[in-house]
Short mmCIF file of C-alpha atoms in Angstrom, two decimals:
data_model
loop_
_atom_site.label_atom_id
_atom_site.label_comp_id
_atom_site.label_asym_id
_atom_site.label_seq_id
_atom_site.Cartn_x
_atom_site.Cartn_y
_atom_site.Cartn_z
CA MET A 2 5.39 -28.17 6.44
CA LEU A 3 4.53 -27.65 2.66
CA THR A 4 4.06 -30.59 0.33
CA SER A 5 6.62 -30.74 -2.69
CA TRP A 6 3.65 -29.52 -4.97
CA PHE A 7 3.15 -26.20 -2.74
CA ARG A 8 6.88 -25.64 -2.75
CA VAL A 9 7.13 -25.96 -6.48
CA THR A 10 4.11 -23.58 -7.07
CA ILE A 11 5.41 -21.02 -4.69
CA LEU A 12 9.04 -21.17 -6.24
CA ILE A 13 7.57 -20.80 -9.75
CA LEU A 14 5.39 -17.77 -8.68
CA VAL A 15 8.23 -16.15 -6.71
CA CYS A 16 10.80 -16.57 -9.27
CA ASN A 17 8.90 -15.60 -12.18
CA ALA A 18 7.75 -12.36 -10.57
CA ALA A 19 11.38 -11.63 -9.30
CA ALA A 20 12.64 -12.07 -12.72
CA ALA A 21 10.31 -9.89 -14.42
CA VAL A 22 11.53 -6.42 -14.88
CA ILE A 23 8.98 -4.45 -17.07
CA LYS A 24 10.42 -3.27 -20.29
CA LEU A 25 9.20 0.27 -21.23
CA PRO A 26 8.99 1.51 -24.79
CA GLU A 27 12.33 2.94 -25.89
CA ASN A 28 11.07 6.54 -25.80
CA LYS A 29 9.54 6.23 -22.32
CA THR A 30 11.34 6.23 -18.94
CA ILE A 31 10.16 6.27 -15.27
CA PRO A 32 13.20 7.53 -13.43
CA ALA A 33 11.79 7.38 -9.99
CA VAL A 34 8.87 6.30 -7.75
CA LEU A 35 7.39 8.65 -5.08
CA MET A 36 5.26 6.83 -2.59
CA PHE A 37 2.55 8.18 -0.34
CA GLY A 38 0.07 6.46 2.03
CA ASP A 39 -0.13 4.15 5.02
CA SER A 40 1.27 0.95 6.66
CA ILE A 41 0.80 -1.15 3.42
CA VAL A 42 3.79 0.95 1.74
CA ASP A 43 5.51 2.53 4.76
CA THR A 44 9.20 1.47 4.70
CA GLY A 45 10.20 3.03 8.15
CA ASN A 46 9.06 6.65 8.17
CA ASN A 47 7.15 5.82 11.66
CA ASN A 48 10.24 4.39 13.27
CA ASN A 49 11.00 7.70 15.37
CA LEU A 50 7.36 8.79 15.88
CA GLU A 51 5.67 8.58 19.24
CA THR A 52 3.14 6.06 18.12
CA ILE A 53 1.93 2.54 18.47
CA PHE A 54 1.85 2.38 14.71
CA LYS A 55 5.52 1.35 14.14
CA VAL A 56 7.18 -2.00 13.82
CA ASN A 57 10.89 -1.57 13.91
CA TYR A 58 11.25 -4.72 16.07
CA PRO A 59 11.12 -8.53 15.61
CA PRO A 60 9.50 -10.57 14.36
CA TYR A 61 8.79 -7.88 11.61
CA GLY A 62 11.55 -8.00 9.08
CA ARG A 63 12.15 -11.70 9.87
CA ASP A 64 12.55 -12.60 6.08
CA PHE A 65 13.91 -9.09 4.98
CA ILE A 66 17.66 -8.73 4.04
CA GLY A 67 19.48 -9.86 6.95
CA GLY A 68 16.57 -10.55 8.74
CA ILE A 69 16.37 -6.79 9.92
CA PRO A 70 13.38 -5.08 11.26
CA THR A 71 13.31 -1.72 9.31
CA GLY A 72 9.81 -0.62 10.04
CA ARG A 73 8.04 -2.40 7.16
CA PHE A 74 4.85 -3.83 8.33
CA CYS A 75 5.64 -7.27 6.95
CA ASN A 76 7.85 -10.20 7.32
CA GLY A 77 10.04 -8.75 4.31
CA LYS A 78 9.52 -6.40 1.51
CA VAL A 79 6.26 -4.41 0.93
CA PRO A 80 4.56 -3.13 -2.40
CA SER A 81 7.01 0.09 -2.49
CA ASP A 82 10.17 -2.11 -2.86
CA PHE A 83 8.57 -4.42 -5.43
CA LEU A 84 7.41 -1.48 -7.52
CA VAL A 85 10.74 -0.04 -7.88
CA GLU A 86 12.04 -3.63 -8.48
CA GLU A 87 9.45 -4.40 -11.18
CA LEU A 88 10.42 -1.06 -12.87
CA GLY A 89 14.16 -1.84 -12.86
CA ILE A 90 14.83 1.36 -10.88
CA LYS A 91 16.46 -0.14 -7.73
CA GLU A 92 15.84 -3.00 -5.13
CA LEU A 93 14.20 -0.98 -2.29
CA LEU A 94 12.32 2.33 -1.84
CA PRO A 95 13.96 4.06 1.09
CA PRO A 96 11.79 6.23 3.66
CA TYR A 97 12.25 9.91 3.13
CA LEU A 98 13.03 10.26 7.05
CA ASP A 99 15.87 7.93 6.68
CA PRO A 100 18.92 10.20 7.73
CA SER A 101 21.42 8.39 5.46
CA LEU A 102 19.50 9.25 2.21
CA SER A 103 21.78 9.95 -0.67
CA THR A 104 21.62 12.18 -3.73
CA ASP A 105 20.98 9.02 -5.80
CA ASP A 106 18.11 8.04 -3.47
CA LEU A 107 16.50 11.47 -4.12
CA LYS A 108 16.89 11.02 -7.93
CA THR A 109 15.44 7.55 -8.07
CA GLY A 110 12.69 8.07 -5.56
CA VAL A 111 11.61 8.01 -1.76
CA ASN A 112 8.69 7.09 0.39
CA PHE A 113 6.52 9.42 2.34
CA ALA A 114 4.14 7.04 3.56
CA SER A 115 3.18 6.54 7.23
CA GLY A 116 1.62 3.51 8.76
CA GLY A 117 -1.99 4.52 10.35
CA ALA A 118 -2.46 7.38 7.93
CA GLY A 119 -5.75 7.78 5.99
CA PHE A 120 -7.56 10.18 3.64
CA ASP A 121 -9.86 11.35 6.48
CA PRO A 122 -7.63 13.90 8.49
CA LEU A 123 -9.10 12.41 11.76
CA THR A 124 -7.47 8.99 10.78
CA SER A 125 -3.80 10.37 11.20
CA GLU A 126 -4.66 12.54 14.13
CA LEU A 127 -6.11 9.53 16.20
CA ALA A 128 -3.01 7.33 15.20
CA SER A 129 -0.39 10.12 15.84
CA VAL A 130 1.28 9.66 12.54
CA ILE A 131 2.22 11.62 9.55
CA SER A 132 -0.85 12.81 7.82
CA LEU A 133 -1.25 13.09 4.04
CA SER A 134 -1.04 16.86 4.39
CA ASP A 135 2.22 16.52 6.20
CA GLN A 136 3.45 14.07 3.47
CA ILE A 137 2.77 16.76 1.05
CA ASP A 138 4.96 19.03 3.23
CA LEU A 139 7.73 16.49 3.28
CA PHE A 140 7.35 16.15 -0.56
CA ASN A 141 7.95 20.00 -0.85
CA GLU A 142 10.98 19.73 1.30
CA TYR A 143 12.24 16.79 -0.92
CA ILE A 144 11.71 18.91 -4.05
CA ALA A 145 13.86 21.78 -2.60
CA LYS A 146 16.69 19.17 -1.90
CA LEU A 147 16.27 17.64 -5.32
CA LYS A 148 16.75 21.17 -6.98
CA VAL A 149 19.85 21.78 -4.99
CA ALA A 150 21.28 18.40 -5.99
CA VAL A 151 20.43 18.33 -9.74
CA GLY A 152 18.93 21.91 -10.58
CA ALA A 153 15.54 23.09 -11.19
CA GLU A 154 15.17 21.95 -14.84
CA THR A 155 16.28 18.30 -14.12
CA THR A 156 14.01 18.25 -11.07
CA SER A 157 11.12 19.20 -13.19
CA THR A 158 11.87 16.36 -15.69
CA ILE A 159 12.19 13.93 -12.84
CA LEU A 160 8.82 14.87 -11.35
CA SER A 161 6.94 14.91 -14.68
CA ASN A 162 8.14 11.42 -15.58
CA SER A 163 8.21 9.78 -12.32
CA LEU A 164 5.52 7.37 -10.94
CA PHE A 165 3.59 8.82 -7.93
CA VAL A 166 1.65 6.29 -5.95
CA VAL A 167 -1.11 6.75 -3.20
CA VAL A 168 -2.18 3.91 -1.00
CA ALA A 169 -4.53 4.76 1.73
CA GLY A 170 -8.27 4.19 2.87
CA SER A 171 -8.11 1.03 4.81
CA ASN A 172 -7.47 2.85 8.10
CA ASP A 173 -10.24 5.37 7.40
CA ILE A 174 -12.95 2.44 7.12
CA THR A 175 -11.67 -0.15 9.84
CA ASN A 176 -10.50 2.46 12.54
CA THR A 177 -12.01 5.91 11.98
CA TYR A 178 -15.46 5.00 10.52
CA PHE A 179 -16.55 1.68 11.94
CA ASN A 180 -14.69 2.01 15.30
CA ASN A 181 -15.56 5.84 15.87
CA PRO A 182 -19.09 6.78 16.71
CA ILE A 183 -18.25 10.46 15.89
CA ARG A 184 -17.88 9.54 12.13
CA ARG A 185 -20.92 7.08 11.93
CA LEU A 186 -23.15 9.67 13.73
CA HIS A 187 -22.61 12.00 10.92
CA TYR A 188 -21.92 9.94 7.80
CA ASP A 189 -23.61 6.87 6.11
CA TYR A 190 -21.65 4.83 3.77
CA SER A 191 -22.24 6.98 0.88
CA SER A 192 -21.35 10.26 2.34
CA TYR A 193 -18.30 8.97 4.19
CA THR A 194 -16.88 7.79 0.99
CA ASP A 195 -17.57 10.97 -0.51
CA LEU A 196 -15.41 12.68 2.21
CA LEU A 197 -12.54 10.30 1.39
CA ILE A 198 -12.92 10.93 -2.40
CA TYR A 199 -13.04 14.74 -1.71
CA SER A 200 -9.79 14.38 0.26
CA ALA A 201 -8.18 11.91 -2.06
CA SER A 202 -8.87 14.08 -5.17
CA GLY A 203 -7.42 17.09 -3.35
CA PHE A 204 -4.51 15.18 -2.65
CA VAL A 205 -3.65 14.02 -6.09
CA GLN A 206 -4.23 17.46 -7.41
CA GLU A 207 -1.88 18.92 -5.09
CA LEU A 208 0.80 16.44 -6.35
CA TYR A 209 -0.25 17.57 -9.96
CA LYS A 210 0.32 21.20 -8.98
CA LEU A 211 3.73 20.38 -7.63
CA GLY A 212 4.78 18.74 -11.02
CA ALA A 213 3.52 15.08 -10.89
CA ARG A 214 1.68 13.76 -14.07
CA ARG A 215 1.88 10.11 -13.56
CA ILE A 216 -0.24 9.16 -10.46
CA GLY A 217 -1.46 5.88 -9.44
CA VAL A 218 -3.96 5.47 -6.65
CA PHE A 219 -4.64 2.18 -5.39
CA GLY A 220 -8.00 0.87 -4.42
CA ILE A 221 -8.91 -0.40 -0.94
CA PRO A 222 -8.33 -3.98 -0.53
CA PRO A 223 -11.18 -6.42 0.58
CA ILE A 224 -10.67 -5.26 4.42
CA GLY A 225 -13.67 -7.21 5.58
CA CYS A 226 -11.66 -10.41 4.74
CA LEU A 227 -8.61 -9.39 6.94
CA PRO A 228 -8.14 -11.80 9.78
CA SER A 229 -8.63 -9.02 12.30
CA GLN A 230 -12.02 -8.04 10.80
CA ARG A 231 -13.09 -11.69 10.49
CA THR A 232 -12.51 -12.08 14.17
CA LEU A 233 -14.15 -9.01 15.28
CA GLN A 234 -16.81 -8.70 12.85
CA GLY A 235 -17.50 -12.18 11.16
CA GLY A 236 -19.25 -14.05 13.73
CA VAL A 237 -18.31 -17.49 15.30
CA GLN A 238 -17.56 -18.73 11.71
CA ARG A 239 -15.20 -15.75 11.14
CA GLN A 240 -16.71 -14.88 7.76
CA CYS A 241 -15.72 -11.93 5.78
CA ALA A 242 -17.34 -8.67 7.27
CA GLU A 243 -19.52 -7.71 4.37
CA ASN A 244 -20.29 -4.20 5.28
CA TYR A 245 -16.54 -3.34 5.45
CA ASN A 246 -16.15 -4.67 2.04
CA GLU A 247 -19.14 -2.93 0.79
CA VAL A 248 -17.72 0.69 1.85
CA ALA A 249 -14.32 -0.45 0.41
CA GLN A 250 -15.97 -1.25 -3.06
CA LEU A 251 -17.96 1.92 -2.92
CA PHE A 252 -14.91 4.08 -2.52
CA ASN A 253 -13.27 2.16 -5.14
CA VAL A 254 -16.04 2.86 -7.81
CA LYS A 255 -15.95 6.54 -6.94
CA MET A 256 -12.10 6.92 -6.93
CA SER A 257 -11.86 5.28 -10.38
CA ASP A 258 -14.61 7.66 -11.60
CA GLU A 259 -13.06 10.67 -10.10
CA LEU A 260 -9.53 9.90 -11.55
CA ASN A 261 -11.17 9.61 -15.00
CA SER A 262 -12.75 12.95 -14.43
CA LEU A 263 -9.40 14.60 -13.36
CA ASN A 264 -7.58 13.25 -16.44
CA ASN A 265 -10.18 14.99 -18.74
CA ARG A 266 -9.72 18.25 -16.92
CA LEU A 267 -5.91 18.29 -16.24
CA PRO A 268 -3.45 18.60 -19.17
CA ASP A 269 -1.03 15.73 -19.55
CA ALA A 270 -2.45 14.01 -16.44
CA ARG A 271 -1.96 10.26 -16.39
CA MET A 272 -3.90 9.36 -13.30
CA VAL A 273 -4.77 5.67 -13.00
CA TYR A 274 -7.04 3.72 -10.65
CA LEU A 275 -5.10 0.37 -9.56
CA ASP A 276 -7.41 -2.28 -8.56
CA VAL A 277 -6.09 -4.64 -5.75
CA TYR A 278 -9.52 -5.43 -4.40
CA ASN A 279 -10.30 -8.24 -6.88
CA SER A 280 -6.75 -9.44 -7.04
CA LEU A 281 -6.44 -9.94 -3.36
CA MET A 282 -9.98 -11.37 -3.12
CA GLU A 283 -9.01 -14.01 -5.81
CA ILE A 284 -6.08 -15.07 -3.74
CA ILE A 285 -8.15 -15.28 -0.54
CA HIS A 286 -10.66 -17.29 -2.31
CA ASN A 287 -8.20 -19.49 -4.01
CA PRO A 288 -5.17 -19.73 -1.89
CA ARG A 289 -3.90 -23.03 -3.14
CA LYS A 290 -3.79 -21.82 -6.89
CA TYR A 291 -1.17 -19.30 -5.72
CA GLY A 292 0.77 -21.65 -3.44
CA PHE A 293 -0.94 -20.75 -0.17
CA ARG A 294 -2.80 -22.80 2.44
CA ILE A 295 -4.09 -20.49 5.06
CA ALA A 296 -5.97 -17.31 3.90
CA ASN A 297 -8.10 -16.57 7.10
CA LYS A 298 -5.32 -16.17 9.70
CA GLY A 299 -2.06 -14.39 9.81
CA CYS A 300 1.20 -15.96 10.56
CA CYS A 301 2.12 -14.54 13.92
CA GLY A 302 0.46 -15.52 17.06
CA THR A 303 -3.01 -17.01 16.79
CA GLY A 304 -3.38 -15.19 13.59
CA THR A 305 -6.75 -13.84 14.40
CA ILE A 306 -5.98 -10.44 15.97
CA GLU A 307 -2.41 -9.84 16.47
CA VAL A 308 -0.68 -6.77 14.67
CA ALA A 309 2.36 -4.59 15.67
CA PHE A 310 3.63 -5.19 19.32
CA LEU A 311 1.13 -8.03 19.81
CA CYS A 312 2.62 -9.86 16.83
CA LYS A 313 4.79 -12.54 18.65
CA CYS A 314 5.73 -16.38 17.90
CA PRO A 315 5.32 -16.27 13.90
CA CYS A 316 4.65 -19.46 12.17
CA PRO A 317 7.56 -21.67 11.12
CA ASP A 318 6.72 -21.43 7.49
CA VAL A 319 5.25 -18.10 6.42
CA TYR A 320 4.91 -19.35 2.78
CA ASN A 321 1.77 -21.05 3.87
CA TYR A 322 0.05 -17.75 4.60
CA VAL A 323 -1.55 -14.99 2.78
CA PHE A 324 -1.32 -12.79 5.65
CA TRP A 325 1.65 -11.95 7.98
CA ASP A 326 -0.39 -10.40 10.82
CA SER A 327 -3.93 -10.02 11.13
CA PHE A 328 -3.99 -6.79 9.06
CA HIS A 329 -1.01 -7.00 6.53
CA PRO A 330 -0.33 -9.61 3.83
CA THR A 331 2.93 -11.56 3.42
CA GLU A 332 5.95 -10.56 1.31
CA THR A 333 4.94 -13.23 -1.09
CA THR A 334 1.42 -11.93 -1.30
CA TYR A 335 2.56 -8.45 -1.99
CA ARG A 336 4.93 -9.83 -4.82
CA ILE A 337 2.21 -11.36 -6.62
CA LEU A 338 -0.09 -8.44 -6.17
CA VAL A 339 2.25 -5.80 -7.48
CA HIS A 340 3.53 -8.04 -10.33
CA GLN A 341 -0.20 -8.19 -11.43
CA VAL A 342 -1.03 -4.57 -11.24
CA VAL A 343 2.42 -3.54 -12.92
CA LYS A 344 1.88 -6.02 -15.78
CA LYS A 345 -1.52 -5.03 -16.34
CA GLN A 346 -1.41 -1.21 -15.92
CA ILE A 347 1.93 0.23 -16.34
CA THR A 348 1.16 1.23 -19.92
CA SER A 349 -1.67 3.45 -18.77
CA PHE A 350 0.82 5.98 -17.28
CA LEU A 351 2.82 6.39 -20.60
#
């Protein structure tokens, strides 16, 4: 059980973040959030796919509203949800493939992300999930539906003022590059990150062509410090796998530079690199500062390797943990990270 000090620390962090709705300048609005990417932000699009990359079963969702597994790769809410909550738009960001979507859902934002996806086309193919190009196709379908609901002019206004967010890259490095000899045979760290940047840049430019102007791209987190990578690559002591972190940091530097370049070339573009690498690393290195006790293992199973269908018998007190399973952070960790990102960088989109 947590000590009183830990419980008070967590309560303060969570309550402060939950109460904080970012106030935009009076003449600025963000009517909707449109999310693209992978399992970090997927809110259920994979539920009906023939893939092992889905989690619409317990213990996932254990701490979600009603304790329901929704397809979120977490014990509760994920960054997609906290982002719309922080912006005061709504409580949850529904998956686009939810058959019960309403017109209000379309007007305030939906989620196209698919767990297991990546910037490298091979990543989504290997995982049998919705690729980023397919997510663009779904977005085009969404635009058509929105035009029917609110008209072409209002649709254009919504798109130009909405916040588009892209979260991908982790699966490319952990699954496709380091675990697939095909990629390592043809690419070194530099050339592989160039491949990812080329794909990511093309993706955000496609969003721009379709009407997006405010586009945020999350950097890749310190994936070498994920519990699974510690177990597989960190030796007997389960240290962080520095080669994984090296590739992630190389991508992040290039992505930031590419977005700056696009901003200079595309009229009215507000493309922003969103750093989570350093924020998550700070939590991993100093977990007690944020109310956690365990940062090198996940909550479910042994915490060293389990994810998806292997995630069973979760810990009794998830608030001790930075990570839920061996790959994904807990709801509390996500809440802290999103609050930090929004507070620091939301004005960059305005």
